[in-house]
Amino acid sequence: MDMQTSLLDRLFDAGLLIETGVDGLYGRSGVFEDVISRFEGLISAYGGAEGAEMIRFPPGMNRAHFETSGYMKSFPQLAGTVHSFCGCELDHMNLLKCIDEGGDWTKTQEATDIALTPAACYPLYPTIAKRGPLPPEGGLYDLQSYCFRHEPSTDPDRQQMFRMREYVRIGTQEAVTEFRQTWMDRGVKMMESVGLDVEIDVANDPFFGRAGKMLANNQRDQNLKFELLIPVNSAAKPTACMSFNYHQDAFGAKWGLAFAGGETCHTACVGWGLERIALALFVRHGLDPKAWPANVRKTLWG
Ligand code: AMP
Ligand code: ZN
């Protein structure tokens, strides 16, 4: 049995995660959810004073927006779309027969207008663009959503449906890069305040699609994506629990996010992988939060 399987088994045995029979798709216990909600409270304590507009999208997004985002160019293997039965009565009879016979009934499902949200900020950009020009100070948004990524795994820190909390800044290059730097500093502080060992690393992630591969290759050099790493499965290979992304004006140009004078906005987002952070806490401090160090408990529960 490897390390990952044993961590997942320990989480199942403790009842923190609940098995569904699908790798990366789990139920969560009340104790697990309480840790997530307390950690979200800590995020809000750090960021709440800045007056971000809170928006909660469901875990599915407009498929047309998903297509425009270019996600399929970069991560076709991770994407999920919602399909549904759209047939007539006869089709329904055939469907039931197919299920009865153990056949592949999903073949007749048709795509709906909904794609599963791959990152919490994806539905935001078209929403803000639709409102019209941004004011000179830009905008700041507080998001949280379940996200889907088709990457089945027995590592509990790689789930197919997990939550991402994000702050997104839309504005001038200066405002947006300052926002990202502020959150990199806060991210480290925040994790240290709950007793987690952190490390920040530069990462790459082709936000711009394979077509923009040159840009993606340059991403590391340009420091467009940083990740905050915390040990979960292994101390030697810590897990990305937060990411800090600066998209330059790529999303502004794609979605038509502009100031009244017509100048394209820059964007940046900071994201917390909430399940990963909860798991890092359980691994670091033990599976029973009541027995966590007093200072950590105080930070989270007050
Ligand atoms: P990314 O958009 O890939 O930078 O992801 C944002 C954050 O979501 C990461 O920093 C992780 O904390 C979290 N995350 C990404 N993929 C997964 C996954 N498969 N399971 C759990 N958390 C994830
Ligand atoms: Zn984002």
Coordinates of C-alpha atoms and ligand atoms in Angstrom, one line a residue:
M1 CA 0.0 0.0 0.0
D2 CA 1.5 3.4 -0.9
M3 CA 1.5 6.6 1.1
Q4 CA -1.4 8.1 -0.9
T5 CA -3.7 5.1 -0.5
S6 CA -3.0 5.0 3.2
L7 CA -3.8 8.7 3.7
L8 CA -7.1 8.3 1.8
D9 CA -7.9 5.2 3.8
R10 CA -7.2 7.0 7.0
L11 CA -9.5 9.8 5.9
F12 CA -12.2 7.3 5.1
D13 CA -11.7 5.4 8.3
A14 CA -11.9 8.6 10.3
G15 CA -15.1 9.5 8.4
L16 CA -13.7 12.8 7.2
L17 CA -14.1 11.8 3.6
I18 CA -16.9 9.5 2.4
E19 CA -16.3 7.0 -0.3
T20 CA -18.5 7.1 -3.4
G21 CA -16.9 4.4 -5.4
V22 CA -15.3 6.9 -7.8
D23 CA -11.7 8.1 -7.3
G24 CA -11.6 11.8 -6.6
L25 CA -15.3 12.1 -5.8
Y26 CA -16.0 12.1 -2.1
G27 CA -18.5 13.2 0.5
R28 CA -17.3 15.4 3.3
S29 CA -18.2 15.0 7.0
G30 CA -19.4 17.8 9.2
V31 CA -16.0 18.0 10.8
F32 CA -14.3 18.4 7.4
E33 CA -16.8 21.0 6.4
D34 CA -16.3 22.9 9.6
V35 CA -12.6 23.2 9.0
I36 CA -13.3 24.5 5.5
S37 CA -15.8 27.0 6.7
R38 CA -13.4 28.2 9.5
F39 CA -10.6 28.6 7.0
E40 CA -12.9 30.5 4.7
G41 CA -13.6 32.8 7.6
L42 CA -9.9 33.4 8.0
I43 CA -9.7 34.3 4.3
S44 CA -12.5 36.8 4.7
A45 CA -10.8 38.1 7.8
Y46 CA -7.7 38.9 5.7
G47 CA -9.6 40.2 2.7
G48 CA -12.9 41.3 3.9
A49 CA -12.1 45.0 4.5
E50 CA -11.4 45.7 0.9
G51 CA -15.1 45.5 -0.1
A52 CA -14.9 42.8 -2.7
E53 CA -18.2 42.1 -4.5
M54 CA -19.2 38.6 -3.4
I55 CA -20.6 36.4 -6.2
R56 CA -21.4 32.7 -5.9
F57 CA -21.9 30.9 -9.2
P58 CA -23.2 27.4 -9.3
P59 CA -20.7 24.7 -10.3
G60 CA -21.8 24.8 -13.9
M61 CA -21.2 27.6 -16.4
N62 CA -22.6 28.8 -19.7
R63 CA -21.1 26.4 -22.2
A64 CA -20.6 29.2 -24.8
H65 CA -18.5 31.1 -22.3
F66 CA -16.6 28.0 -21.5
E67 CA -15.8 27.6 -25.3
T68 CA -14.7 31.2 -25.6
S69 CA -12.4 30.8 -22.6
G70 CA -10.2 28.5 -24.6
Y71 CA -10.1 25.9 -21.9
M72 CA -10.4 23.1 -24.5
K73 CA -7.2 24.3 -26.1
S74 CA -5.2 23.9 -22.9
F75 CA -6.9 21.2 -20.9
P76 CA -9.3 19.1 -23.0
Q77 CA -8.6 16.0 -20.8
L78 CA -9.8 17.9 -17.6
A79 CA -13.0 19.4 -19.0
G80 CA -16.5 18.2 -18.1
T81 CA -19.7 19.0 -19.9
V82 CA -23.3 18.3 -18.7
H83 CA -25.3 16.0 -21.0
S84 CA -29.0 15.2 -20.8
F85 CA -31.7 13.0 -22.4
C86 CA -33.4 15.0 -25.1
G87 CA -35.3 12.3 -27.0
C88 CA -38.9 11.4 -27.6
E89 CA -41.0 8.7 -25.9
L90 CA -39.6 6.0 -28.2
D91 CA -36.1 7.1 -27.4
H92 CA -37.0 6.9 -23.7
M93 CA -38.2 3.3 -24.1
N94 CA -34.9 2.4 -25.9
L95 CA -32.9 4.2 -23.2
L96 CA -34.6 2.1 -20.5
K97 CA -34.1 -1.1 -22.5
C98 CA -30.4 -0.2 -22.9
I99 CA -30.0 0.4 -19.2
D100 CA -31.8 -2.9 -18.4
E101 CA -29.5 -4.8 -20.7
G102 CA -26.4 -3.1 -19.2
G103 CA -25.6 -1.3 -22.4
D104 CA -24.0 2.1 -22.8
W105 CA -27.1 4.3 -22.4
T106 CA -25.0 7.5 -22.2
K107 CA -24.3 7.4 -26.0
T108 CA -27.7 9.0 -26.6
Q109 CA -27.3 11.8 -24.1
E110 CA -27.0 15.3 -25.7
A111 CA -24.9 18.2 -24.6
T112 CA -26.8 20.9 -22.6
D113 CA -25.9 24.5 -22.5
I114 CA -23.9 23.9 -19.3
A115 CA -20.2 23.0 -18.8
L116 CA -18.8 22.1 -15.4
T117 CA -16.8 25.0 -14.0
P118 CA -13.1 24.3 -14.2
A119 CA -11.9 27.2 -12.0
A120 CA -14.1 29.6 -9.9
C121 CA -13.2 32.7 -11.8
Y122 CA -14.2 31.4 -15.3
P123 CA -17.8 32.6 -15.1
L124 CA -16.8 36.0 -13.8
Y125 CA -15.1 37.6 -16.8
P126 CA -18.0 37.5 -19.2
T127 CA -20.3 38.5 -16.4
I128 CA -18.3 41.7 -15.7
A129 CA -17.7 42.4 -19.4
K130 CA -21.5 42.4 -19.9
R131 CA -21.9 45.2 -17.4
G132 CA -19.9 47.6 -19.6
P133 CA -16.8 49.6 -19.0
L134 CA -15.0 49.3 -15.7
P135 CA -14.6 52.4 -13.5
P136 CA -11.0 53.8 -13.2
E137 CA -10.4 51.9 -9.9
G138 CA -11.5 48.6 -11.6
G139 CA -13.2 45.8 -9.6
L140 CA -12.5 43.3 -6.9
Y141 CA -14.6 40.1 -6.6
D142 CA -14.9 37.3 -4.0
L143 CA -15.8 33.9 -5.5
Q144 CA -16.2 30.4 -4.3
S145 CA -17.4 27.4 -6.4
Y146 CA -17.1 23.7 -6.7
C147 CA -14.9 23.0 -9.7
F148 CA -14.6 19.9 -11.8
R149 CA -11.4 18.5 -13.3
H150 CA -11.4 15.0 -14.8
E151 CA -8.3 13.8 -13.1
P152 CA -9.3 10.6 -11.2
S153 CA -6.7 9.8 -8.6
T154 CA -6.3 8.0 -5.2
D155 CA -4.3 10.9 -3.9
P156 CA -6.9 12.7 -1.7
D157 CA -5.4 16.0 -2.7
R158 CA -6.3 15.4 -6.3
Q159 CA -10.1 15.4 -6.5
Q160 CA -12.5 15.6 -9.4
M161 CA -14.9 17.9 -7.6
F162 CA -13.4 20.3 -5.2
R163 CA -13.9 23.9 -4.0
M164 CA -11.9 26.9 -5.0
R165 CA -12.2 30.3 -3.2
E166 CA -10.9 33.1 -5.2
Y167 CA -10.3 36.9 -5.1
V168 CA -10.2 38.4 -8.6
R169 CA -8.9 41.8 -9.4
I170 CA -9.7 43.6 -12.6
G171 CA -8.0 46.9 -13.2
T172 CA -4.8 48.7 -14.3
Q173 CA -1.5 46.7 -14.6
E174 CA -0.3 48.5 -11.4
A175 CA -3.4 47.7 -9.3
V176 CA -3.6 44.1 -10.4
T177 CA 0.1 43.3 -9.8
E178 CA 0.0 45.0 -6.4
F179 CA -3.1 42.9 -5.5
R180 CA -1.3 39.7 -6.4
Q181 CA 1.8 40.7 -4.4
T182 CA -0.3 41.6 -1.4
W183 CA -2.0 38.2 -1.5
M184 CA 1.3 36.3 -1.8
D185 CA 2.4 38.0 1.4
R186 CA -0.9 37.4 3.1
G187 CA -1.1 33.8 1.9
V188 CA 2.2 32.9 3.5
K189 CA 1.2 34.7 6.8
M190 CA -2.2 33.0 6.8
M191 CA -0.8 29.5 6.4
E192 CA 1.9 30.1 9.0
S193 CA -0.9 31.3 11.4
V194 CA -2.4 27.8 11.2
G195 CA 0.9 26.0 11.7
L196 CA 1.5 25.0 8.0
D197 CA 4.9 24.9 6.4
V198 CA 4.8 26.8 3.2
E199 CA 7.0 27.4 0.2
I200 CA 6.3 29.7 -2.8
D201 CA 7.3 28.5 -6.2
V202 CA 7.0 29.8 -9.7
A203 CA 4.8 27.6 -11.9
N204 CA 3.5 27.5 -15.4
D205 CA 0.0 26.9 -16.6
P206 CA -0.9 27.7 -20.2
F207 CA -3.7 30.3 -19.4
F208 CA -3.3 31.3 -23.0
G209 CA -3.9 28.0 -24.7
R210 CA -1.7 25.9 -26.8
A211 CA -2.0 28.4 -29.6
G212 CA -0.3 30.8 -27.3
K213 CA 2.4 28.4 -26.4
M214 CA 5.2 31.0 -26.7
L215 CA 3.4 33.0 -24.1
A216 CA 3.0 29.9 -21.9
N217 CA 6.6 29.1 -22.2
N218 CA 7.5 32.6 -21.2
Q219 CA 5.1 32.4 -18.3
R220 CA 7.8 31.0 -15.9
D221 CA 10.2 33.7 -17.0
Q222 CA 7.6 36.4 -16.6
N223 CA 6.5 35.0 -13.2
L224 CA 2.8 35.0 -14.3
K225 CA 1.9 32.1 -12.0
F226 CA 3.1 31.4 -8.5
E227 CA 1.9 28.5 -6.2
L228 CA 2.0 28.2 -2.5
L229 CA 3.1 24.6 -1.7
I230 CA 2.3 22.8 1.5
P231 CA 3.0 19.2 2.4
V232 CA 0.0 16.9 2.1
N233 CA 0.9 13.5 0.7
S234 CA 4.6 14.0 1.0
A235 CA 7.0 16.5 2.6
A236 CA 9.4 16.1 -0.3
K237 CA 6.8 16.9 -2.9
P238 CA 4.5 19.5 -1.4
T239 CA 1.1 20.2 -2.9
A240 CA -0.1 23.4 -4.5
C241 CA -2.7 24.8 -2.1
M242 CA -2.9 28.3 -3.4
S243 CA -2.2 29.9 -6.8
F244 CA -1.5 33.5 -7.7
N245 CA -2.1 34.2 -11.4
Y246 CA -1.5 37.3 -13.4
H247 CA -3.1 37.1 -16.8
Q248 CA -1.7 40.5 -18.0
D249 CA -4.3 41.8 -20.4
A250 CA -5.1 38.4 -22.0
F251 CA -8.4 37.9 -20.3
G252 CA -9.3 41.6 -20.6
A253 CA -8.8 41.3 -24.4
K254 CA -10.6 38.0 -24.7
W255 CA -13.7 39.1 -22.8
G256 CA -13.7 42.8 -23.7
L257 CA -13.0 44.1 -20.2
A258 CA -12.1 47.7 -20.7
F259 CA -12.1 51.1 -19.0
A260 CA -14.4 53.9 -20.3
G261 CA -11.6 55.3 -22.4
G262 CA -11.3 51.9 -24.2
E263 CA -8.0 50.8 -22.6
T264 CA -8.0 47.0 -21.9
C265 CA -8.0 45.9 -18.3
H266 CA -5.5 43.6 -16.7
T267 CA -6.6 40.8 -14.5
A268 CA -5.2 38.6 -11.7
C269 CA -6.7 36.0 -9.5
V270 CA -5.7 34.3 -6.2
G271 CA -7.2 30.9 -5.5
W272 CA -7.3 28.7 -2.5
G273 CA -7.8 24.9 -3.0
L274 CA -10.1 24.5 0.1
E275 CA -10.0 20.7 0.3
R276 CA -6.2 20.7 -0.1
I277 CA -5.8 23.2 2.7
A278 CA -8.2 21.2 5.0
L279 CA -6.2 18.0 4.1
A280 CA -2.9 19.8 4.9
L281 CA -4.3 20.8 8.3
F282 CA -5.4 17.2 9.0
V283 CA -2.1 15.8 8.0
R284 CA -0.1 18.4 10.0
H285 CA -2.2 18.5 13.2
G286 CA -4.0 15.1 13.2
L287 CA -7.4 13.9 12.2
D288 CA -9.3 15.3 15.2
P289 CA -9.5 19.2 15.1
K290 CA -10.3 19.2 18.9
A291 CA -6.8 18.0 19.5
W292 CA -5.1 20.6 17.3
P293 CA -2.6 23.0 18.9
A294 CA -4.4 25.8 20.9
N295 CA -3.0 28.6 18.8
V296 CA -4.3 27.0 15.6
R297 CA -7.7 26.4 17.2
K298 CA -7.8 30.0 18.3
T299 CA -6.9 31.3 14.8
L300 CA -9.7 29.2 13.2
W301 CA -12.4 29.0 15.9
G302 CA -11.7 32.1 17.9
Ligands
AMP1 P1 -5.2 26.1 -10.6 O1 -6.2 26.9 -11.4 O2 -4.7 24.8 -11.3 O3 -4.0 27.0 -10.2 O4 -5.9 25.7 -9.3 C1 -6.2 26.5 -8.3 C2 -6.1 25.8 -6.9 O5 -7.1 24.8 -6.9 C3 -4.8 25.1 -6.7 O6 -3.9 25.9 -6.1 C4 -5.2 23.9 -5.8 O7 -5.1 24.3 -4.5 C5 -6.6 23.7 -6.2 N1 -6.7 22.4 -7.1 C6 -6.4 22.3 -8.4 N2 -6.7 21.1 -8.8 C7 -7.2 20.4 -7.8 C8 -7.7 19.1 -7.6 N3 -7.7 18.2 -8.6 N4 -8.1 18.7 -6.4 C9 -8.1 19.6 -5.4 N5 -7.7 20.8 -5.5 C10 -7.2 21.3 -6.7
ZN2 ZN -8.9 32.3 -11.2

